[in-house]
XYZ file of C-alpha atoms in Angstrom:
670
model
C 0.000 0.000 0.000
C 1.488 3.372 -0.970
C 1.636 6.346 1.370
C -1.088 8.221 -0.480
C -3.436 5.289 -0.089
C -2.668 5.080 3.618
C -3.350 8.793 4.089
C -6.535 8.808 2.010
C -7.965 5.756 3.745
C -7.065 7.137 7.153
C -8.691 10.490 6.403
C -11.945 8.937 5.327
C -12.043 6.394 8.146
C -11.501 9.166 10.678
C -14.177 11.277 8.993
C -16.734 8.481 9.130
C -15.779 7.130 12.526
C -14.985 3.689 11.088
C -11.786 3.373 13.090
C -13.337 4.358 16.385
C -13.073 1.786 19.118
C -16.356 0.059 19.796
C -17.901 1.612 22.907
C -18.508 -0.734 25.808
C -22.236 -0.106 25.380
C -22.303 -1.536 21.833
C -23.265 -5.230 22.123
C -21.269 -7.897 20.311
C -22.166 -8.858 16.759
C -22.255 -5.372 15.271
C -20.257 -4.206 12.256
C -18.879 -0.665 12.171
C -20.454 1.310 9.319
C -20.544 4.890 8.098
C -22.952 7.151 9.973
C -23.039 9.546 6.989
C -24.855 7.138 4.687
C -27.816 9.357 3.882
C -27.334 12.770 2.320
C -28.906 14.912 -0.385
C -27.773 15.983 -3.833
C -28.874 19.429 -4.968
C -28.643 20.361 -8.635
C -30.348 23.286 -10.333
C -32.438 21.073 -12.590
C -36.185 21.491 -13.189
C -35.992 25.041 -11.745
C -34.854 23.767 -8.377
C -33.049 27.041 -7.508
C -34.579 30.133 -9.139
C -38.319 29.690 -8.743
C -37.633 26.971 -6.179
C -35.393 26.735 -3.112
C -34.060 30.253 -3.643
C -36.874 32.435 -2.306
C -36.618 35.216 -4.914
C -40.129 35.835 -6.317
C -39.191 37.697 -9.520
C -37.913 36.154 -12.714
C -35.101 37.824 -14.678
C -34.732 40.613 -12.138
C -31.272 41.393 -13.527
C -32.427 41.573 -17.178
C -29.709 39.069 -18.122
C -31.815 36.477 -19.957
C -30.337 36.069 -23.431
C -31.057 34.490 -26.851
C -27.808 32.571 -26.293
C -29.587 30.765 -23.477
C -32.881 30.063 -25.215
C -34.390 31.110 -28.547
C -36.669 34.103 -28.139
C -35.253 35.144 -24.790
C -33.926 38.610 -24.057
C -33.571 41.285 -21.410
C -37.348 41.772 -21.361
C -38.220 38.119 -20.783
C -40.668 37.757 -17.859
C -41.346 41.524 -17.965
C -44.034 43.501 -19.729
C -44.390 47.194 -20.391
C -47.307 48.880 -18.615
C -48.733 52.404 -18.944
C -51.964 52.843 -16.974
C -53.867 56.066 -17.435
C -52.709 56.323 -21.052
C -49.230 57.262 -19.887
C -46.519 57.080 -22.518
C -42.905 55.980 -22.554
C -40.313 53.699 -24.074
C -38.006 50.937 -22.829
C -34.396 50.644 -23.876
C -32.029 47.754 -23.157
C -28.575 49.122 -22.348
C -25.160 47.769 -21.371
C -23.042 50.944 -21.058
C -21.690 51.742 -17.583
C -23.447 48.856 -15.788
C -23.425 48.117 -12.061
C -20.712 45.476 -12.615
C -19.141 43.758 -15.640
C -20.601 40.431 -14.483
C -24.055 42.003 -14.666
C -23.898 44.118 -17.821
C -27.538 44.471 -18.899
C -30.031 46.929 -17.486
C -33.208 48.702 -18.562
C -33.716 52.425 -19.192
C -37.261 53.736 -18.689
C -38.022 56.890 -20.667
C -41.270 58.436 -19.407
C -42.972 60.902 -21.786
C -46.393 61.341 -20.205
C -47.887 60.134 -16.940
C -51.557 60.885 -17.613
C -53.906 61.639 -20.510
C -55.053 65.189 -21.405
C -58.416 64.389 -19.907
C -58.822 63.766 -16.188
C -57.995 60.102 -15.626
C -58.959 58.904 -12.150
C -57.205 55.513 -12.234
C -53.569 54.544 -11.857
C -50.927 56.321 -13.870
C -47.227 56.128 -14.679
C -44.983 54.285 -17.110
C -43.020 51.182 -16.281
C -42.671 47.421 -15.963
C -44.524 44.457 -14.516
C -43.173 41.048 -13.495
C -45.366 38.054 -12.653
C -42.577 35.915 -11.247
C -42.671 32.207 -11.913
C -46.191 31.537 -13.201
C -47.543 34.179 -10.845
C -46.340 35.468 -7.493
C -47.808 33.866 -4.389
C -48.089 36.165 -1.367
C -49.757 35.954 2.041
C -51.819 38.716 3.583
C -50.101 40.450 6.496
C -46.641 39.043 5.723
C -43.799 41.335 4.746
C -41.928 41.283 1.440
C -38.679 43.130 0.785
C -38.482 45.007 -2.495
C -35.135 46.253 -3.728
C -33.671 47.537 -6.973
C -30.704 49.503 -8.220
C -31.722 52.820 -9.760
C -29.748 55.526 -11.548
C -31.382 58.878 -12.214
C -30.665 60.496 -15.571
C -30.970 64.296 -15.555
C -31.482 66.826 -12.795
C -35.062 66.099 -11.823
C -35.572 63.473 -9.114
C -37.924 60.654 -10.107
C -40.855 59.414 -8.081
C -41.460 55.681 -8.453
C -44.515 53.713 -7.361
C -43.991 50.062 -6.390
C -47.173 47.976 -6.254
C -48.193 44.400 -5.685
C -51.407 43.773 -7.613
C -53.640 40.847 -8.454
C -54.871 40.663 -12.017
C -58.557 41.433 -12.527
C -58.622 40.734 -16.240
C -57.759 42.622 -19.401
C -58.295 46.394 -19.329
C -58.584 46.616 -15.548
C -56.039 48.080 -13.159
C -55.988 45.031 -10.898
C -56.633 44.612 -7.225
C -54.101 46.538 -5.160
C -52.435 44.365 -2.509
C -49.627 46.664 -1.335
C -47.741 49.739 -2.509
C -44.834 52.016 -1.687
C -43.449 55.265 -3.149
C -39.761 55.942 -3.692
C -37.844 59.088 -4.575
C -34.807 58.447 -6.773
C -32.266 61.223 -7.271
C -28.828 59.535 -7.272
C -26.808 60.095 -10.439
C -24.912 56.844 -9.862
C -26.233 53.333 -9.243
C -27.883 53.178 -5.841
C -29.771 50.369 -4.142
C -33.248 51.452 -3.013
C -35.476 49.364 -0.753
C -39.069 49.189 0.468
C -41.234 46.771 2.442
C -44.558 45.641 0.955
C -47.253 44.095 3.153
C -50.161 42.624 1.151
C -53.644 43.162 2.542
C -54.807 39.726 1.376
C -53.552 36.382 0.102
C -52.964 36.015 -3.609
C -51.770 33.131 -5.767
C -51.515 35.265 -8.895
C -49.904 38.564 -7.972
C -47.583 40.731 -10.045
C -45.081 43.424 -9.155
C -45.397 46.784 -10.875
C -42.727 49.482 -11.099
C -44.231 52.765 -12.332
C -42.265 55.981 -12.932
C -44.419 59.008 -12.129
C -41.975 61.732 -13.263
C -41.007 62.633 -16.816
C -37.504 61.791 -17.976
C -35.081 58.841 -17.933
C -34.403 56.330 -15.181
C -32.114 53.280 -15.253
C -33.077 50.154 -13.336
C -31.372 46.840 -12.581
C -31.269 43.980 -10.057
C -34.960 44.118 -9.147
C -35.843 41.784 -6.288
C -38.863 40.779 -4.233
C -38.119 38.468 -1.329
C -40.275 37.309 1.566
C -38.848 38.465 4.883
C -39.749 35.100 6.356
C -37.152 32.772 4.821
C -35.466 29.685 6.271
C -33.409 30.906 9.230
C -33.405 34.317 7.557
C -30.981 33.157 4.884
C -33.024 33.681 1.728
C -34.310 30.155 1.105
C -37.956 29.210 0.728
C -39.096 27.925 4.105
C -41.282 24.970 3.141
C -38.784 23.547 0.659
C -35.846 24.016 3.017
C -37.836 22.419 5.843
C -38.657 19.443 3.627
C -34.923 18.898 3.263
C -34.280 19.403 6.969
C -36.898 16.741 7.697
C -34.841 14.222 5.723
C -32.085 14.539 8.372
C -29.321 14.480 5.756
C -25.711 14.177 6.856
C -24.220 15.961 3.830
C -25.188 17.857 0.682
C -23.525 17.462 -2.713
C -23.773 20.551 -4.931
C -24.061 22.307 -7.415
C -24.393 19.245 -9.697
C -24.494 17.066 -11.645
C -24.051 17.993 -15.250
C -24.358 21.654 -14.231
C -20.750 21.417 -12.987
C -18.897 20.882 -16.241
C -20.933 22.492 -18.987
C -22.968 19.494 -20.017
C -25.080 21.434 -22.499
C -22.729 23.490 -24.664
C -19.176 22.848 -23.583
C -16.798 24.816 -21.410
C -18.280 28.253 -21.918
C -21.136 27.506 -19.517
C -19.044 25.583 -16.983
C -20.046 26.462 -13.425
C -17.345 28.614 -11.795
C -17.828 29.027 -8.062
C -15.907 32.325 -7.855
C -18.582 34.142 -9.869
C -21.331 32.972 -7.464
C -20.024 34.625 -4.269
C -19.902 38.242 -3.149
C -22.667 40.853 -3.530
C -25.449 39.534 -5.725
C -25.201 42.426 -8.164
C -21.619 41.279 -8.859
C -22.408 37.630 -9.523
C -22.424 36.284 -13.048
C -25.589 34.604 -14.299
C -25.123 31.587 -16.516
C -26.956 29.461 -19.002
C -28.070 26.343 -17.212
C -27.202 22.950 -18.663
C -30.912 22.150 -18.504
C -31.940 24.989 -20.798
C -32.678 28.018 -18.647
C -30.963 30.868 -16.785
C -29.260 30.575 -13.393
C -29.163 33.911 -11.568
C -26.632 32.629 -8.999
C -28.652 34.244 -6.240
C -28.251 30.780 -4.745
C -24.458 30.585 -4.906
C -21.627 28.941 -3.026
C -22.014 31.107 0.070
C -25.692 30.165 0.339
C -24.934 26.479 -0.265
C -22.353 26.406 2.527
C -24.602 28.442 4.813
C -27.484 26.021 4.224
C -25.229 23.077 5.030
C -24.341 24.775 8.298
C -28.005 25.516 9.056
C -28.926 21.839 8.642
C -25.801 20.394 10.250
C -24.757 18.795 6.932
C -21.253 18.339 5.607
C -20.802 20.386 2.414
C -19.640 18.364 -0.588
C -18.914 20.819 -3.416
C -18.119 19.335 -6.822
C -15.642 21.084 -9.120
C -14.866 20.488 -12.803
C -11.436 19.102 -13.594
C -10.705 20.242 -17.116
C -12.866 17.786 -19.049
C -16.337 18.458 -20.421
C -19.313 16.205 -20.106
C -19.305 13.659 -22.919
C -22.879 14.767 -23.560
C -21.853 18.315 -24.512
C -22.969 19.617 -27.893
C -25.444 16.783 -28.349
C -22.865 14.093 -27.673
C -25.200 11.738 -25.824
C -27.399 11.183 -28.862
C -25.677 12.591 -31.954
C -22.068 11.604 -31.425
C -21.920 8.883 -28.767
C -18.241 8.162 -29.473
C -17.028 11.762 -29.811
C -13.964 12.911 -27.921
C -14.510 15.034 -24.846
C -13.616 18.708 -24.875
C -10.495 19.059 -22.735
C -8.457 21.905 -21.310
C -4.869 21.982 -22.647
C -2.465 20.688 -20.010
C -0.667 24.041 -20.190
C -3.812 25.670 -18.733
C -4.556 23.162 -15.996
C -3.051 25.271 -13.221
C -6.125 27.524 -13.431
C -8.310 24.544 -12.524
C -5.963 23.517 -9.727
C -6.272 27.044 -8.335
C -10.051 26.764 -8.576
C -9.936 23.898 -6.070
C -7.247 25.255 -3.748
C -8.839 28.697 -3.615
C -12.191 27.121 -2.714
C -10.617 25.307 0.223
C -9.033 28.571 1.359
C -12.331 30.432 0.924
C -14.158 27.842 3.027
C -11.546 27.160 5.713
C -8.891 29.882 5.601
C -8.018 32.713 7.972
C -9.475 36.059 6.842
C -6.453 37.844 8.298
C -4.024 36.124 5.938
C -5.998 34.883 2.918
C -7.887 37.019 0.381
C -10.464 34.307 -0.356
C -11.170 33.746 3.329
C -11.533 37.506 3.709
C -14.287 37.430 1.051
C -16.097 34.826 3.133
C -15.751 36.986 6.233
C -16.888 40.101 4.371
C -20.016 38.195 3.333
C -20.864 37.669 6.999
C -19.117 34.422 7.972
C -15.759 35.121 9.644
C -15.543 31.609 11.096
C -14.472 28.805 8.724
C -17.055 26.494 7.202
C -14.853 23.489 8.113
C -14.957 21.902 4.676
C -13.646 18.338 4.760
C -14.952 16.840 1.466
C -14.220 18.024 -2.070
C -15.448 16.318 -5.243
C -13.488 16.487 -8.489
C -15.424 15.706 -11.653
C -18.964 14.509 -12.269
C -19.546 11.204 -14.079
C -17.232 12.082 -16.973
C -16.181 9.264 -19.264
C -12.985 7.886 -17.723
C -10.897 8.478 -20.822
C -7.095 8.819 -20.934
C -7.602 12.589 -21.251
C -9.747 12.629 -18.126
C -7.317 10.459 -16.150
C -4.377 12.722 -17.025
C -6.163 15.889 -15.913
C -7.751 14.362 -12.851
C -4.355 13.138 -11.616
C -2.857 16.562 -12.238
C -5.436 18.271 -10.019
C -5.667 15.487 -7.449
C -1.939 15.357 -6.742
C -1.595 19.129 -6.364
C -4.677 19.587 -4.213
C -3.784 16.737 -1.872
C -0.250 18.085 -1.550
C -1.525 21.578 -0.700
C -4.339 20.339 1.573
C -3.790 16.745 2.739
C -6.573 17.193 5.300
C -9.267 17.322 2.581
C -11.005 14.073 1.592
C -11.166 13.982 -2.209
C -14.153 12.341 -3.894
C -13.473 11.049 -7.406
C -15.862 9.771 -10.055
C -16.589 6.405 -11.656
C -18.388 7.809 -14.692
C -21.998 7.192 -15.694
C -23.580 3.751 -15.466
C -21.526 2.436 -12.550
C -22.342 -1.264 -12.886
C -19.851 -4.142 -12.745
C -18.475 -4.744 -16.222
C -18.899 -1.115 -17.280
C -15.640 0.216 -18.759
C -15.906 3.584 -17.003
C -16.467 1.917 -13.629
C -13.461 -0.339 -14.149
C -11.271 2.535 -15.333
C -12.490 4.749 -12.522
C -11.604 2.165 -9.905
C -8.226 1.550 -11.559
C -7.509 5.261 -11.232
C -8.766 5.256 -7.627
C -6.465 2.366 -6.711
C -3.507 4.013 -8.418
C -3.975 7.298 -6.549
C -5.127 5.883 -3.234
C -8.327 7.902 -3.611
C -10.358 7.988 -0.371
C -13.787 7.748 -2.017
C -15.281 7.319 -5.493
C -18.681 8.472 -6.741
C -20.887 5.914 -8.526
C -24.128 6.728 -10.409
C -26.960 4.649 -11.840
C -30.646 5.064 -12.654
C -32.526 1.824 -13.310
C -36.042 0.310 -13.374
C -37.232 -0.857 -9.973
C -36.422 -4.452 -10.955
C -32.723 -3.679 -10.640
C -33.062 -2.396 -7.086
C -35.398 -5.252 -6.186
C -33.118 -7.969 -7.468
C -29.478 -6.828 -7.429
C -27.102 -6.542 -4.487
C -24.123 -4.895 -6.122
C -21.954 -4.273 -3.083
C -21.966 -7.806 -1.689
C -19.386 -8.698 -4.352
C -17.065 -5.719 -3.833
C -13.592 -6.662 -2.502
C -13.421 -6.118 1.230
C -9.744 -5.133 1.216
C -10.134 -2.051 -0.956
C -9.242 1.169 0.807
C -11.349 3.399 -1.448
C -14.918 3.771 -0.229
C -18.046 4.169 -2.364
C -20.272 7.215 -2.578
C -23.486 6.301 -4.406
C -24.023 9.895 -5.455
C -26.917 9.565 -7.913
C -29.461 6.780 -8.072
C -33.201 6.250 -8.330
C -35.723 3.789 -9.650
C -37.170 5.157 -12.878
C -40.686 5.861 -11.605
C -42.310 7.302 -8.491
C -44.808 4.672 -7.418
C -44.745 2.973 -4.035
C -43.082 -0.122 -5.501
C -40.238 2.076 -6.729
C -39.760 3.628 -3.298
C -39.803 0.172 -1.676
C -37.263 -1.089 -4.215
C -34.990 1.807 -3.274
C -35.586 1.097 0.409
C -34.717 -2.562 -0.044
C -31.539 -1.523 -1.825
C -30.637 0.868 1.007
C -30.966 -2.020 3.461
C -28.362 -3.750 1.302
C -26.234 -0.589 1.411
C -26.439 -0.498 5.217
C -25.281 -4.115 5.346
C -22.325 -2.947 3.235
C -21.861 0.276 5.170
C -18.208 -0.588 5.681
C -17.743 -0.199 1.893
C -20.433 2.334 0.987
C -19.781 5.535 2.910
C -22.439 7.879 1.487
C -25.556 7.859 -0.709
C -27.862 10.505 -2.193
C -31.041 10.068 -4.232
C -31.300 12.159 -7.393
C -32.718 14.474 -8.534
C -33.973 16.258 -5.458
C -36.475 18.923 -6.648
C -38.722 19.548 -9.664
C -40.999 22.495 -10.286
C -44.460 21.707 -11.605
C -44.746 22.514 -15.329
C -40.976 22.982 -15.652
C -39.589 19.499 -15.178
C -36.446 18.348 -17.008
C -36.230 14.896 -15.436
C -38.506 12.312 -13.874
C -38.763 11.009 -11.249
C -37.714 13.480 -8.571
C -37.921 13.249 -4.810
C -39.939 16.438 -4.201
C -42.247 18.264 -6.613
C -43.468 21.754 -5.857
C -45.385 24.783 -7.102
C -45.603 28.322 -5.702
C -47.785 27.214 -2.816
C -46.477 23.933 -1.461
C -44.227 20.901 -1.768
C -45.445 17.462 -2.855
C -43.269 14.687 -1.392
C -43.135 11.421 -3.340
C -43.220 7.935 -1.872
C -39.431 7.858 -2.230
C -39.162 10.956 -0.037
C -40.753 9.184 2.903
C -38.562 6.099 2.551
C -35.456 8.288 2.361
C -36.659 10.126 5.445
C -36.752 6.928 7.508
C -33.182 6.123 6.564
C -32.072 9.660 7.418
C -33.726 9.356 10.816
C -32.097 5.992 11.551
C -28.430 6.662 10.952
C -25.935 4.955 13.218
C -22.470 3.523 13.596
C -23.190 -0.215 13.893
C -25.079 -2.687 11.758
C -26.556 -5.945 13.143
C -27.711 -8.487 10.608
C -28.817 -11.358 12.816
C -31.585 -9.780 14.934
C -34.414 -10.328 12.419
C -35.256 -13.656 10.782
C -38.046 -14.238 8.284
C -40.114 -17.401 8.574
C -39.343 -19.766 5.735
C -35.760 -18.613 5.314
C -32.815 -20.871 6.017
C -31.370 -20.484 9.500
C -28.173 -18.721 8.460
C -29.694 -16.406 5.842
C -29.339 -12.649 6.336
C -31.709 -10.617 4.176
C -31.840 -8.845 1.785
C -30.530 -11.304 -0.815
C -30.483 -11.052 -4.589
C -33.852 -11.737 -6.223
C -35.634 -11.683 -2.845
C -38.117 -8.841 -2.418
C -37.954 -8.387 1.323
C -35.210 -7.578 3.777
C -34.145 -6.082 7.096
C -31.515 -4.064 8.877
C -30.833 -3.188 12.508
C -28.803 -0.050 13.201
C -27.382 1.156 16.519
C -26.535 4.815 17.056
C -24.198 4.947 20.040
C -24.222 8.761 20.048
C -27.982 9.155 20.472
C -28.521 5.805 22.249
C -31.126 4.767 19.693
C -31.743 1.396 18.061
C -33.577 1.103 14.729
C -35.150 -1.974 13.204
C -36.115 -1.553 9.552
C -38.058 -4.106 7.530
C -39.090 -3.792 3.894
C -41.601 -6.046 2.140
C -41.819 -5.272 -1.582
C -43.612 -8.532 -2.337
C -47.337 -9.241 -2.665
C -47.425 -11.608 0.333
C -47.455 -11.099 4.104
C -44.067 -11.871 5.674
C -43.543 -12.961 9.263
C -40.449 -11.531 10.893
C -39.106 -13.002 14.130
C -37.261 -10.252 16.012
C -34.813 -10.782 18.885
C -33.389 -7.707 20.569
C -32.305 -9.415 23.770
C -28.728 -8.160 23.540
C -29.916 -4.536 23.793
C -31.123 -2.802 26.932
C -34.239 -1.320 25.376
C -36.679 0.868 27.330
C -40.372 0.088 27.749
C -41.809 2.024 24.794
C -40.959 2.181 21.102
C -42.126 4.186 18.095
C -43.471 2.234 15.138
C -43.590 3.924 11.721
C -45.324 2.247 8.794
C -45.496 3.091 5.087
C -47.980 0.850 3.294
C -50.210 0.854 0.245
C -50.724 -0.694 -3.145
C -47.764 -1.259 -5.424
C -48.889 1.361 -7.937
C -49.890 4.052 -5.447
C -48.327 7.392 -6.319
C -48.214 10.778 -4.617
C -49.008 13.651 -6.963
C -50.456 17.170 -6.948
C -54.024 15.955 -6.545
C -53.581 13.021 -4.187
C -51.068 12.032 -1.522
C -52.101 8.498 -0.556
C -48.712 7.516 0.860
C -47.337 8.984 4.080
C -45.774 7.463 7.216
C -48.116 6.465 10.022
C -46.642 6.606 13.529
C -47.722 5.108 16.830
C -46.174 4.444 20.228
C -46.083 0.755 21.153
C -44.894 -1.356 24.053
C -41.304 -2.438 23.518
C -40.580 -6.161 23.453
C -37.251 -7.929 23.242
C -38.541 -11.009 21.396
C -41.641 -11.008 19.191
C -43.071 -11.852 15.796
C -44.199 -9.117 13.428
C -46.560 -9.490 10.486
C -45.233 -7.374 7.620
C -47.942 -6.430 5.128
C -47.379 -6.609 1.371
C -45.852 -3.459 -0.116
C -44.874 -1.989 3.212
C -41.932 -0.554 5.079
C -41.741 -0.670 8.871
C -39.317 1.076 11.208
C -39.159 0.468 14.944
C -37.268 3.021 17.044
C -36.047 2.128 20.540
C -34.365 4.201 23.210
C -31.539 2.472 25.096
């Protein structure tokens, strides 16, 4: 074993607690496993960020949408010109002397007339209206922060009316929900703010900006945010809470194919440095999935959210090789060469990784990147310990050369960081990328490697991939993207059965995360997803609730011999290949909790004989059951599947009837 392998293995084992001595209170028969098995993977796919987790209510508030991102798009996308009271004016898209070079486009409003020659008693002014993401949803009595950058042209100060209105149909002014008046006189860009408090609820509101004074006024970076966000950090409360309720131990971000320019090549590669700092200085980007990313949800917000939820951040950086699917490669040119950075330019990508570590963990007094973190409001380090390099790229010779170049330099500069590599797409035994990825991992002594696969539920019901993995390998597995290819109860149970298998192999598999995480109704790039949502609420799938049980039941020790199914051979430990039921018992020595999980994805009742005599359980337990028909599915209209909880008397030895298509978890205090 080389020194790098020893260091990498030691780092990961220490991180996961796999080398910790078994506490005296852990009964014999347990196997040490990772207690970070269940995490989440956030990618801005299906409008998961703008219009989703990021609480901003306006679309294209920076006027940076572009035809380069989508045909027909432009600075005025999501906006419309309004002129109540027969007011007159013109709009002009401009890019001269912007707020910041990263945010070059703004709008000039030229107001010619604010009311007709006859006495008009309705609203007046010339300006813009934005209806957000399929309408703006607001609650009566709650406060919403409006802000925008204005620049007054000319000597006369401009009066501006800001209004939240609900549409009343064509030709009508709309129902007024809230308004504020602003006086703008600064000759240079100045941020102006107001608080709007709607008088009533509305699911279909719009924001109006009306100039009431003749002349020219420049406007950019328009924002409307609820004051009530998750922990005050700008994320939509219900969606953030849905993630908190999963009890994830880490979050992988920002992708996914978003990382390395999967749509058009390197020009839209995600660069973390342009997503930090003041939001007016961040650089929006075409999203791999065909829309605009404002970067209002950037690296600072990702790290802050990880801290809020007690998750380990797992940022993923590109490593000089494009996605093999770039420029239509998945379908048009399946054997095309990847776009690669010349080796002479690779130091830029090394710096990208080292600077990120310094930004997250460095001392603001001595490091410029750490000072940027402190200036943003977080002087203490984020304590980053994981860093991913690459995202399911084809493990070509070009990739291997560039990955090694970055890996060796980053580990030399920061040996304390646990590097996560990649095994390419389709990480099944026999796949060339998987084999090449593992060969590279063994060569480098990589601490952990990221495997991905999406399959029909039959794969997860019948296969037990990790039983056959060599037990002497020092590189651990991160199953970073996986899901059954539908969202019915049988799919969720198949995933649950597979996670029982992962827990049994928790000495090999260190981390897992279902993918994708979020999808906005009517703007979905990928199915299935764990959580669907609209402007009003989140809609958890069956898979969400199964994932939640595993997040709740993390621990450091696995026991495979406490549950026996009637009809099985005496020495059998479920789940086995091609058997549609299984079990797992997990002990958390930190919380003094014991969890028994049983999954029955078959159409027959199973009898499970449970013996917990070795554990000093207390008198009561909590029983959680998910049960239904195989084809039950949670959607916008119906949510038939949800966990049912009850408190029961704890027993050390008993028999449990496990209904068809059900998942049961028993939680004991010790």
